[in-house]
């Protein structure tokens, strides 16, 4: 896994410890199911559209659970050294809500509403429609109301902030000292890593 990702061997070992904890949070089976994934990402494990869509993208085999290699591959997307093209592709899969090969208006709307709900924010229907209209006008070149991967890539090249949250700086080097706080607040003692 270290040779396939931006992580070194020690970091992959630290990720394994985190994976082991997450995969045994409900059922100790060595796999992370959707319920365990949502529990790790969401306060109290309450249903969350964004977390569920993220699970679907991380579950590379689409078999209803995440194995350790899938876990490492998905965290690798957020590594500072991962190529931007990989981040763009991953983000596209998130926004392609129905897995049609397009970012569609309704899917984009669901993602925006899920993000707003998660932050406790809201927009009026008019504001939301204006954001959707502008986004699709700027991004789509071929078909009205939806954007393919090439159009998404062009849009991100014009506005790189669209994938700004696809990089977690402390995944470079710091992972062996503390697990990512965005997943679970667990500290690893240095003596545990030796």
Short mmCIF file of C-alpha atoms in Angstrom, two decimals:
data_model
loop_
_atom_site.label_atom_id
_atom_site.label_comp_id
_atom_site.label_asym_id
_atom_site.label_seq_id
_atom_site.Cartn_x
_atom_site.Cartn_y
_atom_site.Cartn_z
CA UNK A 1 0.00 0.00 0.00
CA UNK A 2 2.90 2.36 0.68
CA UNK A 3 4.14 1.84 -2.88
CA UNK A 4 0.64 2.60 -4.28
CA UNK A 5 0.05 5.76 -2.24
CA UNK A 6 1.77 8.88 -0.90
CA UNK A 7 2.01 7.24 2.56
CA UNK A 8 5.20 5.64 3.84
CA UNK A 9 5.23 2.24 5.58
CA UNK A 10 5.02 3.73 9.09
CA UNK A 11 2.03 5.84 8.08
CA UNK A 12 0.26 2.82 6.56
CA UNK A 13 0.85 0.97 9.84
CA UNK A 14 -0.64 3.89 11.80
CA UNK A 15 -3.61 3.91 9.40
CA UNK A 16 -4.07 0.21 10.05
CA UNK A 17 -4.46 0.89 13.78
CA UNK A 18 -7.07 3.53 13.02
CA UNK A 19 -8.81 1.18 10.58
CA UNK A 20 -8.82 -1.57 13.20
CA UNK A 21 -10.50 0.76 15.72
CA UNK A 22 -13.11 1.96 13.24
CA UNK A 23 -13.86 -1.50 11.90
CA UNK A 24 -14.61 -2.78 15.39
CA UNK A 25 -16.70 0.16 16.58
CA UNK A 26 -19.97 -1.75 16.07
CA UNK A 27 -19.04 -5.22 14.83
CA UNK A 28 -15.48 -6.52 15.18
CA UNK A 29 -15.21 -8.04 11.71
CA UNK A 30 -12.20 -6.26 10.19
CA UNK A 31 -14.43 -4.31 7.80
CA UNK A 32 -15.97 -0.85 7.99
CA UNK A 33 -19.64 -0.96 7.09
CA UNK A 34 -21.74 2.10 6.29
CA UNK A 35 -23.05 2.43 9.85
CA UNK A 36 -19.52 2.42 11.31
CA UNK A 37 -18.36 4.88 8.65
CA UNK A 38 -21.21 7.31 9.32
CA UNK A 39 -20.66 6.93 13.09
CA UNK A 40 -16.99 7.90 12.66
CA UNK A 41 -17.74 10.91 10.48
CA UNK A 42 -20.97 12.25 11.93
CA UNK A 43 -21.85 13.43 15.40
CA UNK A 44 -23.71 10.55 17.01
CA UNK A 45 -23.82 8.59 13.75
CA UNK A 46 -27.00 10.31 12.61
CA UNK A 47 -27.95 9.83 8.99
CA UNK A 48 -26.03 12.17 6.70
CA UNK A 49 -26.35 12.27 2.91
CA UNK A 50 -22.78 13.51 2.40
CA UNK A 51 -21.26 10.77 4.60
CA UNK A 52 -23.33 8.10 2.88
CA UNK A 53 -22.27 9.30 -0.58
CA UNK A 54 -18.65 9.41 0.58
CA UNK A 55 -19.00 5.81 1.78
CA UNK A 56 -20.30 4.80 -1.65
CA UNK A 57 -17.26 6.37 -3.34
CA UNK A 58 -14.76 4.91 -0.86
CA UNK A 59 -16.33 1.44 -1.21
CA UNK A 60 -14.40 0.80 -4.44
CA UNK A 61 -15.71 -2.77 -4.79
CA UNK A 62 -19.31 -1.67 -4.12
CA UNK A 63 -19.81 -4.61 -1.78
CA UNK A 64 -21.22 -2.72 1.21
CA UNK A 65 -18.07 -2.52 3.29
CA UNK A 66 -14.63 -0.94 3.24
CA UNK A 67 -11.55 -3.13 3.44
CA UNK A 68 -8.18 -1.79 4.57
CA UNK A 69 -6.78 -1.15 1.06
CA UNK A 70 -9.91 0.85 0.14
CA UNK A 71 -9.51 2.83 3.37
CA UNK A 72 -5.89 3.71 2.58
CA UNK A 73 -6.67 4.54 -1.06
CA UNK A 74 -9.45 6.90 0.01
CA UNK A 75 -7.31 8.72 2.58
CA UNK A 76 -4.57 8.97 -0.02
CA UNK A 77 -6.87 11.23 -2.06
CA UNK A 78 -6.61 13.82 0.73
CA UNK A 79 -2.81 13.60 1.01
CA UNK A 80 -0.98 16.82 0.01
CA UNK A 81 1.24 14.87 -2.42
CA UNK A 82 -1.61 13.22 -4.31
CA UNK A 83 -1.92 14.54 -7.88
CA UNK A 84 -4.65 17.10 -8.44
CA UNK A 85 -6.11 14.93 -11.21
CA UNK A 86 -6.90 12.19 -8.64
CA UNK A 87 -8.55 14.74 -6.35
CA UNK A 88 -10.62 16.09 -9.25
CA UNK A 89 -11.78 12.61 -10.20
CA UNK A 90 -12.70 11.73 -6.60
CA UNK A 91 -14.64 15.00 -6.14
CA UNK A 92 -16.47 14.35 -9.42
CA UNK A 93 -17.59 10.94 -8.12
CA UNK A 94 -18.92 12.62 -4.97
CA UNK A 95 -20.93 15.17 -6.93
CA UNK A 96 -22.14 12.55 -9.43
CA UNK A 97 -24.84 11.62 -6.93
CA UNK A 98 -26.65 9.07 -9.12
CA UNK A 99 -23.42 7.65 -10.64
CA UNK A 100 -24.54 8.60 -14.15
CA UNK A 101 -21.19 10.01 -15.30
CA UNK A 102 -22.52 13.56 -14.87
CA UNK A 103 -22.86 16.18 -12.19
CA UNK A 104 -26.54 17.02 -12.46
CA UNK A 105 -28.50 19.90 -11.04
CA UNK A 106 -30.52 17.81 -8.58
CA UNK A 107 -27.44 15.97 -7.32
CA UNK A 108 -25.53 19.21 -6.90
CA UNK A 109 -28.50 20.65 -5.03
CA UNK A 110 -28.55 17.64 -2.67
CA UNK A 111 -24.84 18.05 -1.95
CA UNK A 112 -25.18 21.78 -1.26
CA UNK A 113 -28.18 21.21 1.02
CA UNK A 114 -26.33 18.44 2.87
CA UNK A 115 -23.33 20.72 3.39
CA UNK A 116 -25.52 23.57 4.58
CA UNK A 117 -27.39 21.26 6.95
CA UNK A 118 -24.12 19.95 8.38
CA UNK A 119 -22.91 23.48 9.11
CA UNK A 120 -26.27 24.70 10.39
CA UNK A 121 -26.54 27.20 7.55
CA UNK A 122 -29.33 27.82 5.10
CA UNK A 123 -30.09 29.63 1.87
CA UNK A 124 -33.34 30.84 0.43
CA UNK A 125 -34.66 28.92 -2.56
CA UNK A 126 -33.76 31.90 -4.76
CA UNK A 127 -30.17 31.97 -3.47
CA UNK A 128 -29.79 28.23 -3.94
CA UNK A 129 -31.20 28.40 -7.49
CA UNK A 130 -28.84 31.28 -8.31
CA UNK A 131 -25.83 29.24 -7.11
CA UNK A 132 -26.94 26.19 -9.09
CA UNK A 133 -27.61 28.25 -12.22
CA UNK A 134 -24.27 30.01 -12.07
CA UNK A 135 -22.33 26.81 -11.33
CA UNK A 136 -23.89 24.92 -14.20
CA UNK A 137 -23.61 27.87 -16.59
CA UNK A 138 -19.90 28.17 -15.84
CA UNK A 139 -19.26 24.44 -15.94
CA UNK A 140 -21.36 22.92 -18.64
CA UNK A 141 -20.35 23.20 -22.23
CA UNK A 142 -22.18 20.35 -23.97
CA UNK A 143 -25.50 19.45 -22.35
CA UNK A 144 -27.77 21.72 -20.40
CA UNK A 145 -28.26 20.85 -16.77
CA UNK A 146 -25.35 18.46 -16.36
CA UNK A 147 -21.57 18.44 -16.44
CA UNK A 148 -19.27 15.60 -17.53
CA UNK A 149 -15.79 14.88 -16.14
CA UNK A 150 -13.99 16.98 -18.79
CA UNK A 151 -16.23 19.97 -18.06
CA UNK A 152 -15.64 19.46 -14.33
CA UNK A 153 -11.86 19.39 -14.91
CA UNK A 154 -12.08 22.65 -16.87
CA UNK A 155 -14.18 24.24 -14.14
CA UNK A 156 -11.71 23.20 -11.42
CA UNK A 157 -8.80 24.54 -13.49
CA UNK A 158 -10.55 27.94 -13.53
CA UNK A 159 -11.54 27.74 -9.86
CA UNK A 160 -9.15 25.45 -7.90
CA UNK A 161 -10.88 26.34 -4.63
CA UNK A 162 -13.57 23.81 -5.65
CA UNK A 163 -11.25 21.04 -4.50
CA UNK A 164 -9.47 22.93 -1.73
CA UNK A 165 -11.02 20.67 0.90
CA UNK A 166 -9.57 17.62 -0.90
CA UNK A 167 -6.22 18.19 0.85
CA UNK A 168 -5.56 17.60 4.53
CA UNK A 169 -2.08 19.03 5.23
CA UNK A 170 -1.28 16.96 8.32
CA UNK A 171 -1.59 13.70 6.39
CA UNK A 172 2.01 14.45 5.37
CA UNK A 173 4.21 13.10 8.13
CA UNK A 174 1.98 13.81 11.15
CA UNK A 175 -0.21 10.75 10.84
CA UNK A 176 2.15 8.54 12.82
CA UNK A 177 1.85 10.82 15.85
CA UNK A 178 -1.90 11.44 15.89
CA UNK A 179 -4.79 9.98 13.97
CA UNK A 180 -6.70 12.42 11.78
CA UNK A 181 -9.11 14.30 14.01
CA UNK A 182 -11.66 14.53 11.20
CA UNK A 183 -12.30 10.81 11.64
CA UNK A 184 -11.93 10.10 15.34
CA UNK A 185 -10.33 11.88 18.26
CA UNK A 186 -7.80 9.26 19.32
CA UNK A 187 -4.22 9.97 20.24
CA UNK A 188 -1.48 7.42 19.63
CA UNK A 189 1.40 7.38 22.06
CA UNK A 190 4.80 7.30 20.37
CA UNK A 191 5.64 4.16 22.36
CA UNK A 192 2.68 2.42 20.64
CA UNK A 193 4.22 3.06 17.24
CA UNK A 194 7.63 1.56 18.03
#
